Each structure stands twice: as structure tokens, then as C-alpha cells.
CSV table of C-alpha atoms in Angstrom, one decimal:
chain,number,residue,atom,x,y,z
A,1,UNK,CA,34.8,12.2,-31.7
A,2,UNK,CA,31.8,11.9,-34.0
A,3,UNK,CA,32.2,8.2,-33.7
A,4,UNK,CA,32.4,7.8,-30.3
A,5,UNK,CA,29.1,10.5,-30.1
A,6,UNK,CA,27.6,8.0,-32.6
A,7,UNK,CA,28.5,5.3,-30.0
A,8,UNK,CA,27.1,6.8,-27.3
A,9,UNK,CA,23.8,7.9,-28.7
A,10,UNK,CA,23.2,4.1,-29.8
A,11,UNK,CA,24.3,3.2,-26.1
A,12,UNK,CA,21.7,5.9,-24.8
A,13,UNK,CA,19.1,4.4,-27.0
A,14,UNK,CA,19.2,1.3,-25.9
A,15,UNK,CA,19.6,2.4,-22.3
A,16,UNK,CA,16.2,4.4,-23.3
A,17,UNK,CA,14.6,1.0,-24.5
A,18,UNK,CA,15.5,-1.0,-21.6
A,19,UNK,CA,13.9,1.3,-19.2
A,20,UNK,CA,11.2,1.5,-20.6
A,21,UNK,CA,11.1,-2.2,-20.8
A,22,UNK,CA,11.9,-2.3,-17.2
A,23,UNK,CA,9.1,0.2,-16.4
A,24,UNK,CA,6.1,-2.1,-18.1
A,25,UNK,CA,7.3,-5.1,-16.9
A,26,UNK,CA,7.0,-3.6,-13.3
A,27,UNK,CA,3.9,-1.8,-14.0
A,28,UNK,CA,3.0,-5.5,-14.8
A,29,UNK,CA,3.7,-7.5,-12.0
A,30,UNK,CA,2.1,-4.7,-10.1
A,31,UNK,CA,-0.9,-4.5,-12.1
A,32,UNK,CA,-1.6,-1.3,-14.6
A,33,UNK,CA,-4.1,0.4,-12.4
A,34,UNK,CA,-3.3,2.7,-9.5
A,35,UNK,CA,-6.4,4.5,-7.5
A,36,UNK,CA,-5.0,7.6,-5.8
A,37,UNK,CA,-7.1,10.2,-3.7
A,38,UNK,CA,-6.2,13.5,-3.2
A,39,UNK,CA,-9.0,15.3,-1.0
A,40,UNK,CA,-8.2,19.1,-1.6
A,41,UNK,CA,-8.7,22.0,1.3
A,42,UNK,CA,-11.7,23.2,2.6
A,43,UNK,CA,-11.9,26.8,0.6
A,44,UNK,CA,-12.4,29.7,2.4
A,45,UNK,CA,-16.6,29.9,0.9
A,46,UNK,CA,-17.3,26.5,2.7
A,47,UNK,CA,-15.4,27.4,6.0
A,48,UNK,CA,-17.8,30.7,6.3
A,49,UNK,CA,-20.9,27.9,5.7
A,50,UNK,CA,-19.3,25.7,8.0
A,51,UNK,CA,-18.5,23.6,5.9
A,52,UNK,CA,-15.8,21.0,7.3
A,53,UNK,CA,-14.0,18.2,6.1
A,54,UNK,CA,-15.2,15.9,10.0
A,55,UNK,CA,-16.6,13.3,7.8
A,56,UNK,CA,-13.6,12.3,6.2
A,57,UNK,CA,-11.1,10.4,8.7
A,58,UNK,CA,-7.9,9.5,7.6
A,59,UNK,CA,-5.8,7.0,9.3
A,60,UNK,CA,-2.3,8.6,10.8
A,61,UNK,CA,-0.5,4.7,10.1
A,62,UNK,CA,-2.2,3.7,7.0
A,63,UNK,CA,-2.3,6.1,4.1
A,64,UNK,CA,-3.8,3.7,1.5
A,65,UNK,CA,-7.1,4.4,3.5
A,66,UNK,CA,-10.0,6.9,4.0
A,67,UNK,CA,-13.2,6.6,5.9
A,68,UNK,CA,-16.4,8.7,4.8
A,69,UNK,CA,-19.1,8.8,8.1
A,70,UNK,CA,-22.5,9.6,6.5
A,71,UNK,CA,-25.4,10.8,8.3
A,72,UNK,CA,-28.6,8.2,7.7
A,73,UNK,CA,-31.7,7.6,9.1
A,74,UNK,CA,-30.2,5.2,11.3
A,75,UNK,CA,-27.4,6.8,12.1
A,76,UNK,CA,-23.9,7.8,11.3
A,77,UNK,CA,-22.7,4.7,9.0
A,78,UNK,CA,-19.1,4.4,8.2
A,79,UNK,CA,-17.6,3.4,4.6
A,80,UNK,CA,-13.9,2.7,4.2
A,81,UNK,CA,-12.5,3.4,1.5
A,82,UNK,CA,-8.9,1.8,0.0
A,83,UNK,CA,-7.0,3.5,-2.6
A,84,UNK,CA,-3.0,3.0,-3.4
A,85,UNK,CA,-2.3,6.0,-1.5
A,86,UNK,CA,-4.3,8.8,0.2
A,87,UNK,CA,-3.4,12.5,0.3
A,88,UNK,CA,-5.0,14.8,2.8
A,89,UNK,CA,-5.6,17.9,2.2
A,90,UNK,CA,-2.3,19.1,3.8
A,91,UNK,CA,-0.4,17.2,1.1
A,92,UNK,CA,2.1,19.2,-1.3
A,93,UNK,CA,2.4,19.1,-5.2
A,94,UNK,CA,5.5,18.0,-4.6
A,95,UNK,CA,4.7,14.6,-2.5
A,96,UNK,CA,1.9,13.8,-5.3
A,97,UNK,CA,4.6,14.6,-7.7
A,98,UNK,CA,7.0,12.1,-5.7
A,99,UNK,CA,4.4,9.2,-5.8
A,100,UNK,CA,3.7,9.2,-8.9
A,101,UNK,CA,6.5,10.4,-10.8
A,102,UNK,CA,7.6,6.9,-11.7
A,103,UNK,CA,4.1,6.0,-13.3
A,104,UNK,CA,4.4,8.9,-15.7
A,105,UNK,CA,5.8,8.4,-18.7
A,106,UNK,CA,5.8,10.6,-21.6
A,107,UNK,CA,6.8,9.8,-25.1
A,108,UNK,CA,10.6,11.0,-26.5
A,109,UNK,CA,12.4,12.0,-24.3
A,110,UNK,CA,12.3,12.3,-20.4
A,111,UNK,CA,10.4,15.6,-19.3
A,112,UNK,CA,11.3,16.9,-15.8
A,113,UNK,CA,8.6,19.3,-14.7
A,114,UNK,CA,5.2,19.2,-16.0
């Protein structure tokens, strides 16, 4: 039994190693830098000032995307903005959590819940 555990603690290593080889050679090809947005709820202080969030838009089919309408002197103007995913301020911890779970890594071994 002891040399069968050894076995399969070597196997689990090198398992261990290959993912994580896996894991940079994808974070790689896809390039090492990921822009995410997360626009948080209007709190209850800036509903009472009425403050909203109307000059963010986001778009229902394309959640990589969030527009920003500014007030000038000429007139609204409108900036898009592109990130590798957008979360509006209805979004969970938990779908953050699922986006990005895959991009965390922490060192030994594999933590579930941080």
C-alpha cells in the first residue's frame, strides 16, 4: 500500500505539473492580460441624491462592452468602452467567481473558496 501511495503521489505530481503547464501555455496563446469591469450597485446614499447609474449603458448581446454618455458643452458624447467581460451591477459573486476561476491560480495546492 505504501508503494502504490508513493505511486500515486508521483502520478498526482506530475498531473499537478502538467496543468499547470497547460494553464500558461493557454494563458499564452490568449495573451496574459484580462480587463474585467464590475460596476457595483447604486447604494442606498446615492439613490436618496439621485444619483443613478443612466450614464452607463450596457449592451443586452455583447457583455465585453460598456458605454459611458457624458454631459459636455456640446452635448451628451458617448465613449465605448471594451473589456473581456462586463458585469452589471446585478451580477453575483458567484458569476465573477465563474469567469475567472480558471485565471486564478494559487501556489501548492488547489484552494476552492477564497
Amino acid at each position: 500500500l505504501r508503494a502504490q501511495a508513493a505511486a500515486q503521489d508521483q502520478q498526482l505530481h506530475w498531473l499537478e505539473m502538467e496543468r499547470r503547464r497547460l494553464h500558461n501555455l493557454v494563458q499564452e496563446l490568449k495573451g496574459n492580460i484580462r480587463v474585467f469591469c464590475r460596476v457595483r450597485p447604486v447604494l442606498p446614499e446615492e439613490e436618496e441624491r439621485q444619483k443613478s447609474l443612466d450614464h452607463l449603458h450596457f449592451h443586452p448581446h455583447d457583455n465585453k462592452v460598456l458605454s459611458h454618455v457624458g454631459r459636455e458643452r456640446r452635448g451628451d458624447v458617448r465613449y465605448d468602452f471594451s473589456f473581456d467581460r462586463v458585469f452589471p451591477p446585478a451580477a453575483s459573486q458567484q458569476e465573477v467567481f465563474e469567469e475567472i476561476a480558471m485565471l486564478v491560480q494559487v501556489g501548492g495546492k488547489k484552494k476552492q473558496h477564497f
